[in-house]
mmCIF file of C-alpha atoms and ligand atoms in Angstrom:
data_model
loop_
_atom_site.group_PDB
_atom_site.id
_atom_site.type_symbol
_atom_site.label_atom_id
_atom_site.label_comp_id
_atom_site.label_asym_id
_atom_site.label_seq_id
_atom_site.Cartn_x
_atom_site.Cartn_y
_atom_site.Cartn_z
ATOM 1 C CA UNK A 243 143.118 129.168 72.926
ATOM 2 C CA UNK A 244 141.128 127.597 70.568
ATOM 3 C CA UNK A 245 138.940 125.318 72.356
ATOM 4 C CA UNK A 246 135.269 124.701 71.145
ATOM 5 C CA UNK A 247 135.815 121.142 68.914
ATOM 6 C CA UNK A 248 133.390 121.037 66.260
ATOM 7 C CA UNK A 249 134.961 117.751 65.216
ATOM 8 C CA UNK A 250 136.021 114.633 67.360
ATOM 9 C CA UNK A 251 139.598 113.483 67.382
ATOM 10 C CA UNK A 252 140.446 110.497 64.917
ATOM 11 C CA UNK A 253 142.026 107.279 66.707
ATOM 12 C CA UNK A 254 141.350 104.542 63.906
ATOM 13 C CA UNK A 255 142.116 104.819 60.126
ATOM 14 C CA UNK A 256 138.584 103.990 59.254
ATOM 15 C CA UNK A 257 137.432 107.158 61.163
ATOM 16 C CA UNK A 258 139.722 109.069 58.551
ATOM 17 C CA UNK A 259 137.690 107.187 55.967
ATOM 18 C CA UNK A 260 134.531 107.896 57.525
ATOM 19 C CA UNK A 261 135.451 111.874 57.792
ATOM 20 C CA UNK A 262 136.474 111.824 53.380
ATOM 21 C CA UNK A 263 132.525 110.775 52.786
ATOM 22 C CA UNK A 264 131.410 112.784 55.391
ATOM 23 C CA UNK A 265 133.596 116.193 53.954
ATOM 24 C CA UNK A 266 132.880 114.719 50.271
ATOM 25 C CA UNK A 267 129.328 115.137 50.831
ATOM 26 C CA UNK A 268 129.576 118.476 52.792
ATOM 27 C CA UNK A 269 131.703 119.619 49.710
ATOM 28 C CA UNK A 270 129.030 118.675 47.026
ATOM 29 C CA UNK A 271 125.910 120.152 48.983
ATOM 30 C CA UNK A 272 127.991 123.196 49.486
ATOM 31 C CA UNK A 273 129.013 123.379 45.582
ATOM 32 C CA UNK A 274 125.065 123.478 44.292
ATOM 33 C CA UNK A 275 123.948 125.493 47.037
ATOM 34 C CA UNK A 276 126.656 128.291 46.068
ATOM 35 C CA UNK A 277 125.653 127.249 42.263
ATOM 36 C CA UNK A 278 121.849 127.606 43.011
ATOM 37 C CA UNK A 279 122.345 131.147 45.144
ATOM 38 C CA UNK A 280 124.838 132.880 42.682
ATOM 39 C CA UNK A 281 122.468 131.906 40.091
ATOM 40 C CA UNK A 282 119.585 132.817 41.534
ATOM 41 C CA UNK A 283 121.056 136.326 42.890
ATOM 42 C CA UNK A 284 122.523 136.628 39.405
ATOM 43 C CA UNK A 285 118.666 136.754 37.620
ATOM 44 C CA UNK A 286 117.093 138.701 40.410
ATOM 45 C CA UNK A 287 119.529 141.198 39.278
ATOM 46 C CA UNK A 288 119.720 141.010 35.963
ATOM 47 C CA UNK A 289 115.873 140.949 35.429
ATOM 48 C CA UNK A 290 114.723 143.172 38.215
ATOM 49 C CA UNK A 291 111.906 145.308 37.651
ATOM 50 C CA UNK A 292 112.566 148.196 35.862
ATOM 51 C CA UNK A 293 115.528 146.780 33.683
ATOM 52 C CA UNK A 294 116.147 146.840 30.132
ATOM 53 C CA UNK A 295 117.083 143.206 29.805
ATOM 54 C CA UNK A 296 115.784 141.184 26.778
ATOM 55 C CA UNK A 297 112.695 139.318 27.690
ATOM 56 C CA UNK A 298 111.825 138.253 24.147
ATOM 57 C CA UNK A 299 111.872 134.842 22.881
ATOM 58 C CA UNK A 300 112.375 133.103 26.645
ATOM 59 C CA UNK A 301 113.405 129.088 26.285
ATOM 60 C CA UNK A 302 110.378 127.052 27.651
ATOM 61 C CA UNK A 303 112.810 123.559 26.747
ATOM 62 C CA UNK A 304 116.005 122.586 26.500
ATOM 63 C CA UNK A 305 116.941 118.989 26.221
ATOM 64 C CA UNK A 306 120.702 119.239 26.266
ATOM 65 C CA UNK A 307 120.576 121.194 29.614
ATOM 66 C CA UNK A 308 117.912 118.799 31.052
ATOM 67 C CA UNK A 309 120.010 115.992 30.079
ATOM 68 C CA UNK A 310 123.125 117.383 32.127
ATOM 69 C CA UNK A 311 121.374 118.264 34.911
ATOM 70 C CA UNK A 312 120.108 114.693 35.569
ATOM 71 C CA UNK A 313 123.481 113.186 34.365
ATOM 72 C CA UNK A 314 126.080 114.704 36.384
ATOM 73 C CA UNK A 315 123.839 114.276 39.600
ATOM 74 C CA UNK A 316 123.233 110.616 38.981
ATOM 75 C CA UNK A 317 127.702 110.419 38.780
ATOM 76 C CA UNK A 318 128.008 112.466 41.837
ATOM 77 C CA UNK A 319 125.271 110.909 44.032
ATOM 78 C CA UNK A 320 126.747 106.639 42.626
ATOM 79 C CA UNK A 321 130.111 107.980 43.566
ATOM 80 C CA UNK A 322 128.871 108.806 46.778
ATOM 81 C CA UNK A 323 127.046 105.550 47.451
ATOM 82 C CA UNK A 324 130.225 103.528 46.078
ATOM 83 C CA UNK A 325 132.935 105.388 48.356
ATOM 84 C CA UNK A 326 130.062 105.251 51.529
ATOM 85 C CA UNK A 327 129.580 101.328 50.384
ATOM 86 C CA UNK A 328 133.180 100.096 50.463
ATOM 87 C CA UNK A 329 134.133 102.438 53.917
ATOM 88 C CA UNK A 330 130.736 100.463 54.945
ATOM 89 C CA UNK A 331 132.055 96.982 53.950
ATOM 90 C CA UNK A 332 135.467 97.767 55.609
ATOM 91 C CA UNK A 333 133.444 98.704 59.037
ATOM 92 C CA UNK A 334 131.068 95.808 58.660
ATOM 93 C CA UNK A 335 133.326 93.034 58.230
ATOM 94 C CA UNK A 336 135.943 92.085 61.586
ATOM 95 C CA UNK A 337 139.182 90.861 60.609
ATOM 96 C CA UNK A 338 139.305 87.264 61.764
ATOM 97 C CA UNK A 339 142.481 88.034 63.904
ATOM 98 C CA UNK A 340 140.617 90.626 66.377
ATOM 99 C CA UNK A 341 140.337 89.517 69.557
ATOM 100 C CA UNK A 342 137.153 89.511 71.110
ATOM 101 C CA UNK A 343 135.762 91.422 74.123
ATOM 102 C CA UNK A 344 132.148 90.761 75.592
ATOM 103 C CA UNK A 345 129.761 93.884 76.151
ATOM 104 C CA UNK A 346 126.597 94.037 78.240
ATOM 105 C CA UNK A 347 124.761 96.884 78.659
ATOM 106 C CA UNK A 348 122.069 97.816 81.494
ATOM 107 C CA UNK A 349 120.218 100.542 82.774
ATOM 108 C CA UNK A 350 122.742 102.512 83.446
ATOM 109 C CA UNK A 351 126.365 100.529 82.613
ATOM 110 C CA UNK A 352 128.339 98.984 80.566
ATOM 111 C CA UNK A 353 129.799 95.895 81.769
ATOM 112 C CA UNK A 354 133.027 94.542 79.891
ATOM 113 C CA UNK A 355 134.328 91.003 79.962
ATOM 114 C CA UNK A 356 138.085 89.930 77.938
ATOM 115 C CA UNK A 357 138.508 86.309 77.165
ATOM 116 C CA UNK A 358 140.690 86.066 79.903
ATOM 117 C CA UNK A 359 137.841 86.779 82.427
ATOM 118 C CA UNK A 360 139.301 90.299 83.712
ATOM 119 C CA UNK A 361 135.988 92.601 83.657
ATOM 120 C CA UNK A 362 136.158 96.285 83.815
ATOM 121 C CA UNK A 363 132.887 98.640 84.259
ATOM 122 C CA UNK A 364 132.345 102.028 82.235
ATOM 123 C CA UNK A 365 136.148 101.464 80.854
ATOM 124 C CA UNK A 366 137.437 99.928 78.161
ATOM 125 C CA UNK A 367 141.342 99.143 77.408
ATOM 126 C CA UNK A 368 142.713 97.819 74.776
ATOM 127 C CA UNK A 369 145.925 97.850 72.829
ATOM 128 C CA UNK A 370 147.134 100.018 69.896
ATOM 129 C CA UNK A 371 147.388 98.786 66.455
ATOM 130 C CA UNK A 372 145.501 95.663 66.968
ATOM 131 C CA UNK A 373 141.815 95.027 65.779
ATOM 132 C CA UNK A 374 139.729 94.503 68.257
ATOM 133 C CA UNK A 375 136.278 93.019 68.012
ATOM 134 C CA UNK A 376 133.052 93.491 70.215
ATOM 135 C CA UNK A 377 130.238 91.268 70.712
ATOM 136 C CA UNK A 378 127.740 93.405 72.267
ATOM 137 C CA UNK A 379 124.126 92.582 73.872
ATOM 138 C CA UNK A 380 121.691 93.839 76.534
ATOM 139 C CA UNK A 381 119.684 92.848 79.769
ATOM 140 C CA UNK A 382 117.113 95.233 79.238
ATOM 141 C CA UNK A 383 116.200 97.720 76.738
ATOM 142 C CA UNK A 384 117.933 98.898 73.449
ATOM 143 C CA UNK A 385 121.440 101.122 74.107
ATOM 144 C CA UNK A 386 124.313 102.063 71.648
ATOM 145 C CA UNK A 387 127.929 101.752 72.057
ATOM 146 C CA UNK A 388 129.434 104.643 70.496
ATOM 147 C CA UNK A 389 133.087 105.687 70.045
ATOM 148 C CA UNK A 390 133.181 109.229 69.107
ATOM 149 C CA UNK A 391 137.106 108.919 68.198
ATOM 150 C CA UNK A 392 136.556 105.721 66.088
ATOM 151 C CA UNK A 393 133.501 106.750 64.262
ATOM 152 C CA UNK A 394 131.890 103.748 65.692
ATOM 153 C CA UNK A 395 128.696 103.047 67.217
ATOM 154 C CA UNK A 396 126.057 100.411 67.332
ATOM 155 C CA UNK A 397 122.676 99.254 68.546
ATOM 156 C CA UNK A 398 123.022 96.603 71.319
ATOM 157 C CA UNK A 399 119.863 94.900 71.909
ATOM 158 C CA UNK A 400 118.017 92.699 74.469
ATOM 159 C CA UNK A 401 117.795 88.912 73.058
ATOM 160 C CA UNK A 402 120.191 89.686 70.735
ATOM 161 C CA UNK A 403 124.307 89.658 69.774
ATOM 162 C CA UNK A 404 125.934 92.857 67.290
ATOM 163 C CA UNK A 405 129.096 93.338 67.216
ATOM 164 C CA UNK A 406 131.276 95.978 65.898
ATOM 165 C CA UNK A 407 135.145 96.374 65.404
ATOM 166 C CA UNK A 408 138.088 98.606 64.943
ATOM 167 C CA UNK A 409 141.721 99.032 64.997
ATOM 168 C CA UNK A 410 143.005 102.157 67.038
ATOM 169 C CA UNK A 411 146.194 103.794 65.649
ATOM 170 C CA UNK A 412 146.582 106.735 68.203
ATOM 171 C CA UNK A 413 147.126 105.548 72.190
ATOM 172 C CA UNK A 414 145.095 108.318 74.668
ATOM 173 C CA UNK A 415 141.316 108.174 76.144
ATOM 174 C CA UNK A 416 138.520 108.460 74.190
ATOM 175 C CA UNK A 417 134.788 108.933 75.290
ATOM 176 C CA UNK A 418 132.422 106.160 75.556
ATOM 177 C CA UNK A 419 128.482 107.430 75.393
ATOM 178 C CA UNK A 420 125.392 105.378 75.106
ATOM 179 C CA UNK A 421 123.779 106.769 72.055
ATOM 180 C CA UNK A 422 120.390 105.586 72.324
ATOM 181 C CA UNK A 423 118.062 107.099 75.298
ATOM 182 C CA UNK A 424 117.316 104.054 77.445
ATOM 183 C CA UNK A 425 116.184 106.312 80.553
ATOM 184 C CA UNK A 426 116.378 108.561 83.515
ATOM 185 C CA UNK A 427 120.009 108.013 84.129
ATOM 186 C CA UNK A 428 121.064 107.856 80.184
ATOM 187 C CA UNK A 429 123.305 110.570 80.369
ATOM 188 C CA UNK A 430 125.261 108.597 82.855
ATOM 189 C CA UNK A 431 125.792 105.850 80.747
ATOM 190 C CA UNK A 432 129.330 106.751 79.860
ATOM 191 C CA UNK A 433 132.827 105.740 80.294
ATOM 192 C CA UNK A 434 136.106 106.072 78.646
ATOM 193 C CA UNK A 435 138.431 104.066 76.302
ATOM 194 C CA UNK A 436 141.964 103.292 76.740
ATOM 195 C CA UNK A 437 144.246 102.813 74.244
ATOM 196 C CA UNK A 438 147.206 101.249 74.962
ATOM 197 C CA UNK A 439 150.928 101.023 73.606
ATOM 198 C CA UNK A 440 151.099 96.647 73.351
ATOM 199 C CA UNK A 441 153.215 96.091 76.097
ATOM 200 C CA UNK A 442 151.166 98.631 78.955
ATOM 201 C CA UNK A 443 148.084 96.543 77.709
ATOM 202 C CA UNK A 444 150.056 93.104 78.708
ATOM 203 C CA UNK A 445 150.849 94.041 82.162
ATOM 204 C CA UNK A 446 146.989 95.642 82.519
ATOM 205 C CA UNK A 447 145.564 92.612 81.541
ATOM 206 C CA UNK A 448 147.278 90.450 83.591
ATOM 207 C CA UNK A 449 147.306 92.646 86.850
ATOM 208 C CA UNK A 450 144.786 92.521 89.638
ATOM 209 C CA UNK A 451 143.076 89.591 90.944
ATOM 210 C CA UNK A 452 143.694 86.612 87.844
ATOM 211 C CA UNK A 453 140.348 85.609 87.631
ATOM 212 C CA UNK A 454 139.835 82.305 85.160
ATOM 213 C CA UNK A 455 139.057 82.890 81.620
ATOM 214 C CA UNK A 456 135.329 82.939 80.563
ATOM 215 C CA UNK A 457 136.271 79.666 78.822
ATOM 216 C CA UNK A 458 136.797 78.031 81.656
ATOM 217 C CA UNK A 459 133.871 79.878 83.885
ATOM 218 C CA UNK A 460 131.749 78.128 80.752
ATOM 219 C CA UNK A 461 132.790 74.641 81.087
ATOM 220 C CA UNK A 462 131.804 74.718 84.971
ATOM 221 C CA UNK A 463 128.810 76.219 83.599
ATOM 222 C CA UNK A 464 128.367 73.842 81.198
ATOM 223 C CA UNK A 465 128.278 71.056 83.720
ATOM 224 C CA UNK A 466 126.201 72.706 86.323
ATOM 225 C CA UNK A 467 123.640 73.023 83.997
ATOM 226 C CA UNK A 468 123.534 69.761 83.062
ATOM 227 C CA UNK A 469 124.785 70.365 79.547
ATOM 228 C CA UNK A 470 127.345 67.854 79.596
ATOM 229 C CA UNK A 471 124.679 65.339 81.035
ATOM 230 C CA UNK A 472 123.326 65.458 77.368
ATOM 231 C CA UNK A 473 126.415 66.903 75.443
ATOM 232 C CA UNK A 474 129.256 64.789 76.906
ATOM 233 C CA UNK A 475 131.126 62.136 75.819
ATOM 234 C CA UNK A 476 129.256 59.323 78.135
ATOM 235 C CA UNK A 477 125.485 60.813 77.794
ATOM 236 C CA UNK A 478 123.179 58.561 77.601
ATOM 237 C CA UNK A 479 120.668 61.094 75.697
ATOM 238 C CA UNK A 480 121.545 61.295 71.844
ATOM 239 C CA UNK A 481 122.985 65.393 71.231
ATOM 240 C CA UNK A 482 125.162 66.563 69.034
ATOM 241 C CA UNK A 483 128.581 67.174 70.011
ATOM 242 C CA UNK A 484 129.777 70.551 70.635
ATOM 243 C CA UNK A 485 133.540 70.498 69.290
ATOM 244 C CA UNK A 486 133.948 72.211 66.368
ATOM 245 C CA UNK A 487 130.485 73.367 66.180
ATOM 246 C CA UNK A 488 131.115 77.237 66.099
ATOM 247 C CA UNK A 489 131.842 78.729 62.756
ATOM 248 C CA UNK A 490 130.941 75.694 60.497
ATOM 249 C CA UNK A 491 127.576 74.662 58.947
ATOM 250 C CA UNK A 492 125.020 72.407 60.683
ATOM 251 C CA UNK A 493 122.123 71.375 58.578
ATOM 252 C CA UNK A 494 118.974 71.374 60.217
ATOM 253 C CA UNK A 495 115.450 69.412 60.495
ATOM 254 C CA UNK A 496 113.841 70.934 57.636
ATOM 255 C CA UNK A 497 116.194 70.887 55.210
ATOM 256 C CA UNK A 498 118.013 74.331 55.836
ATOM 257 C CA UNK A 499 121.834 74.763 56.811
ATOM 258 C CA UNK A 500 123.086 77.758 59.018
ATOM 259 C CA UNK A 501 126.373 78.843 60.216
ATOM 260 C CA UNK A 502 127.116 78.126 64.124
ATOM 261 C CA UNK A 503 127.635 81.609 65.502
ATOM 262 C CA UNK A 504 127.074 83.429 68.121
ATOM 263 C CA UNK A 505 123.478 83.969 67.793
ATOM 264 C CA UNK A 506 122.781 80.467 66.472
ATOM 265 C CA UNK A 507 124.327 78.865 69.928
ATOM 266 C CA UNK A 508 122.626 81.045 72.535
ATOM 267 C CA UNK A 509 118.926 80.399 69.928
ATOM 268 C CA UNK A 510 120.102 76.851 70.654
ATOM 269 C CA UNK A 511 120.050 77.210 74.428
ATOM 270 C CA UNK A 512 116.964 79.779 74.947
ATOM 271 C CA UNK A 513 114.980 78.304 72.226
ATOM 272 C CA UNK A 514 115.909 74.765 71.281
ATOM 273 C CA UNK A 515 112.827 74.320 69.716
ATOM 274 C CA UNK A 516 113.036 76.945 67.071
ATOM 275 C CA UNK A 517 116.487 75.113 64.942
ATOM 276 C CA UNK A 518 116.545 71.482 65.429
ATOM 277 C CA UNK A 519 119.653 69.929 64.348
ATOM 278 C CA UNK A 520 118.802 67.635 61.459
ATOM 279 C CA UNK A 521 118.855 63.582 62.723
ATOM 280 C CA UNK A 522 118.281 64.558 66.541
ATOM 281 C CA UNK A 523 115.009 64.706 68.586
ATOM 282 C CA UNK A 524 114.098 68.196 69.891
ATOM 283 C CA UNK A 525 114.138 67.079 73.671
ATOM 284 C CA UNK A 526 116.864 69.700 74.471
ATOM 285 C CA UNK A 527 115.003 71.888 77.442
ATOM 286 C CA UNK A 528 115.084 76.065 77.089
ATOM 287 C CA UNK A 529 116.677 77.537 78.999
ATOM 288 C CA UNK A 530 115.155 80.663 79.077
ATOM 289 C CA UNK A 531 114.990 82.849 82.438
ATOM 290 C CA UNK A 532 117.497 80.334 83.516
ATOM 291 C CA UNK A 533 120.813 81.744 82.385
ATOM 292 C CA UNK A 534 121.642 85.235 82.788
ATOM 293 C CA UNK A 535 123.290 87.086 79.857
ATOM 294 C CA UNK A 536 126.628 86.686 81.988
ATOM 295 C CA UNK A 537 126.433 82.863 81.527
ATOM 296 C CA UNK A 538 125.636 82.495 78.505
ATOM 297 C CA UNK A 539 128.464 84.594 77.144
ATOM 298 C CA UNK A 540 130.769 82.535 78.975
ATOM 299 C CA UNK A 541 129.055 79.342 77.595
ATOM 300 C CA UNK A 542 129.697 80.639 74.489
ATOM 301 C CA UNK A 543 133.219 81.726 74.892
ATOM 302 C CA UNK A 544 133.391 77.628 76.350
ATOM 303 C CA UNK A 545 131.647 76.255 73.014
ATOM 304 C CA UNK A 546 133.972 78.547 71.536
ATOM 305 C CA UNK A 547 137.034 77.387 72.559
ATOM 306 C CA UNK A 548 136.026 73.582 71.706
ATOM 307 C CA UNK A 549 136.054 74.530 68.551
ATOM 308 C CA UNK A 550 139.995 75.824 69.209
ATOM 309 C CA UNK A 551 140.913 72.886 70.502
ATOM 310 C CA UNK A 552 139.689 70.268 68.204
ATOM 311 C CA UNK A 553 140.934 72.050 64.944
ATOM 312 C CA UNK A 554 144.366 72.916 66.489
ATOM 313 C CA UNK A 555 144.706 68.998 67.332
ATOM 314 C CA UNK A 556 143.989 67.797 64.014
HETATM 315 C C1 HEC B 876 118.162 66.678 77.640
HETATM 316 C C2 HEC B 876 119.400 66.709 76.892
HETATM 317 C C3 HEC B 876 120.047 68.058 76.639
HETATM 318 C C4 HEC B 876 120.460 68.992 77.540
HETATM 319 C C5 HEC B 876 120.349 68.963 79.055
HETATM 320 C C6 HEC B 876 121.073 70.060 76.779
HETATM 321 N N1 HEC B 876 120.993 69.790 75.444
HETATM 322 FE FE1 HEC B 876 121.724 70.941 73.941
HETATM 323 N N2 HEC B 876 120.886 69.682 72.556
HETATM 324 C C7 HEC B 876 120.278 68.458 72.856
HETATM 325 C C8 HEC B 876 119.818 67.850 71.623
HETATM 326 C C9 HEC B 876 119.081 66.519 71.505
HETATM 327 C C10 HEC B 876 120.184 68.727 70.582
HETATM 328 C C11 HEC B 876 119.905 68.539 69.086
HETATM 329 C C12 HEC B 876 118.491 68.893 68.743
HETATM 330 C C13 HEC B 876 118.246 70.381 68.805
HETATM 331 O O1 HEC B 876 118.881 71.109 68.059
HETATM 332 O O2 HEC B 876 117.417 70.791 69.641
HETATM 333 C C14 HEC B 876 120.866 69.857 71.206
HETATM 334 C C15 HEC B 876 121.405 70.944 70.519
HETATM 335 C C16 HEC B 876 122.235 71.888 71.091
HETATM 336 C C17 HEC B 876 123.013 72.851 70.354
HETATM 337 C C18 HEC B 876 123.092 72.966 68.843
HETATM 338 C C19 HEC B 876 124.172 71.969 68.435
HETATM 339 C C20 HEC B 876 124.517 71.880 67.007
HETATM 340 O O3 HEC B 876 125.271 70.932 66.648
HETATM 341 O O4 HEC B 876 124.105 72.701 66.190
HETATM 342 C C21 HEC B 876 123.719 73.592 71.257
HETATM 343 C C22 HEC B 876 124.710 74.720 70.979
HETATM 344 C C23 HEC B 876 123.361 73.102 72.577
HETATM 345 N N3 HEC B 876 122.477 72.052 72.434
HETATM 346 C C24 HEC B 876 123.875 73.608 73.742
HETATM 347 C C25 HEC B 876 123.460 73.178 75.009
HETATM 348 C C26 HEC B 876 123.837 73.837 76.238
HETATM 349 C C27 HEC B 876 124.795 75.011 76.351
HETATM 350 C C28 HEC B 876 123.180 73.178 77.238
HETATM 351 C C29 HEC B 876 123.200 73.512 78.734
HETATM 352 C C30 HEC B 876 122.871 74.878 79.097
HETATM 353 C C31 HEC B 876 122.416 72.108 76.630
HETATM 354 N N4 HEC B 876 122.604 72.146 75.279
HETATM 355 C C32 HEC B 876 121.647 71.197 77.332
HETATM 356 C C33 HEC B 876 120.096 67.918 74.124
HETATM 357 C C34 HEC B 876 120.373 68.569 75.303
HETATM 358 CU CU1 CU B 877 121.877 103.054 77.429
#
């Protein structure tokens, strides 16, 4: 049989999308090679040495030919760019009903964290037909989480969230590799990814020991660090309050506004000092080579969830 793959197998309808610019592009460099050989076969012959060909009067310019040639290029190559843009946008932008799953990466793993606190090492399951969004960072140097199957992969970096998404339409196991070298034991960094029919997913994620969600990990967190001290209801320091903070606006000291992400809340926590919410006093302590990158995901997914809470009770 048949068995030397030149091509991974396709488990999302974006890697279909990814494979048309990818064969679109193979087809056009293929077309002007051909073009450029036939032609260039097709002279050699015709005005080899010895022939009786007419070399009088040879064209030193032609306009209309010069024209085309710089035309039909510029279409082709915008075409490309457009159809490479929009499968680009599609793959950029999560849908904002994926779920979320938590990735850190380490010389040599990749450790996995669901919202309900189940963790899994070097395997990834998830369900079929569903869109399912990572948020991705490292402990130590620079790796890449790469789906083969999906067409997916991307940087995940020390001091630093990415994330990436995608919506698997075929249930099986697909490879996982770490696509940046990050050191001796790189080529170990591997695993697999499970796709799941929506009800075998349920019962995974519920099985084994029912740890707490990272929500709730967070708020324990959130008070052992003292957090709430500042951040609660009763403190007697003035901070902002956290509900509702994720996802909307907050101006800051300075005059500038940014969105409450991901990225903006662990800044907040590592280095208070560098976005100080407008009206407050920066007297927030870092808490830098306090909180591992464990914690802080699962302070996040807390500050998160406050956010849940308060708009679902309005
Ligand atoms: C000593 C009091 C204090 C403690 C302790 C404290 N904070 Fe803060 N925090 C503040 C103040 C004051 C601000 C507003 C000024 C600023 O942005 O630095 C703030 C801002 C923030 C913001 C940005 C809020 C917004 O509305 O944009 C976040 C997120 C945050 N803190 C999270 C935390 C977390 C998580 C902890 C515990 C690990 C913590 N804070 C501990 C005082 C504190
Ligand atoms: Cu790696």
């Amino acid at each position: 049989m048949w068995d030397f793959p030149l091509f991974p197998e396709t488990a999302t309808e974006l890697a279909g999308k990814v494979d048309a610019v990818y064969f679109g592009e193979l087809a056009v460099c293929v077309a002007f090679t051909a073009l450029i050989c036939i032609l260039i076969l097709f002279y050699a012959i015709k005005y080899r040495k010895g022939s009786t060909a007419n070399r009088e009067n040879a064209v030193t310019h032609h306009l209309v030919l010069e024209i085309v040639w710089i035309v039909i290029p510029l279409f082709i190559s915008m075409g490309i760019f457009a159809a490479a843009t929009m499968v680009y946008l599609e793959m950029f932008r999560a849908p904002s009903n994926a779920s979320e799953v938590y990735i850190l990466g380490r010389q040599w793993m990749w450790q996995i964290q669901h919202p309900n606190g189940k963790r899994e090492i070097n395997e990834l399951h998830i369900p079929i037909g569903q869109p399912v969004k990572l948020m991705m960072t490292s402990q130590d140097v620079i790796h890449s989480f790469y789906i083969p199957a999906f067409r997916a992969k991307q940087d995940v970096l020390p001091g630093r969230y990415t994330s990436m998404w995608f919506q698997p339409n075929k249930a099986g196991k697909y490879h996982l590799f770490c696509a940046e070298y990050c050191g001796t034991s790189h080529s170990q960094m591997i695993g697999s990814i499970y796709v799941m029919e929506p009800a075998d997913y349920e019962r995974w994620l519920s099985s084994g020991t029912q740890t707490q969600t990272l929500a709730t990990s967070g708020s324990q967190l959130f008070k052992s660090y003292g957090c709430s001290g500042c951040h609660g209801l009763n403190a007697t320091v003035r901070a902002p309050l956290l509900e509702g903070v994720y996802g909307h606006p907050v101006p800051l000291e300075g005059g500038s506004v940014v969105t409450a992400d991901e990225k903006y809340i662990r800044d907040s926590i590592l280095l208070p000092m560098s976005q100080v919410v407008a009206g407050y006093k920066p007297v927030m302590p870092t808490y830098q080579g306090r909180i591992s990158e464990d914690e802080l995901l699962k302070i996040i997914a807390y500050i998160k969830a406050l956010g849940r809470n308060e708009r679902s009770g309005q």
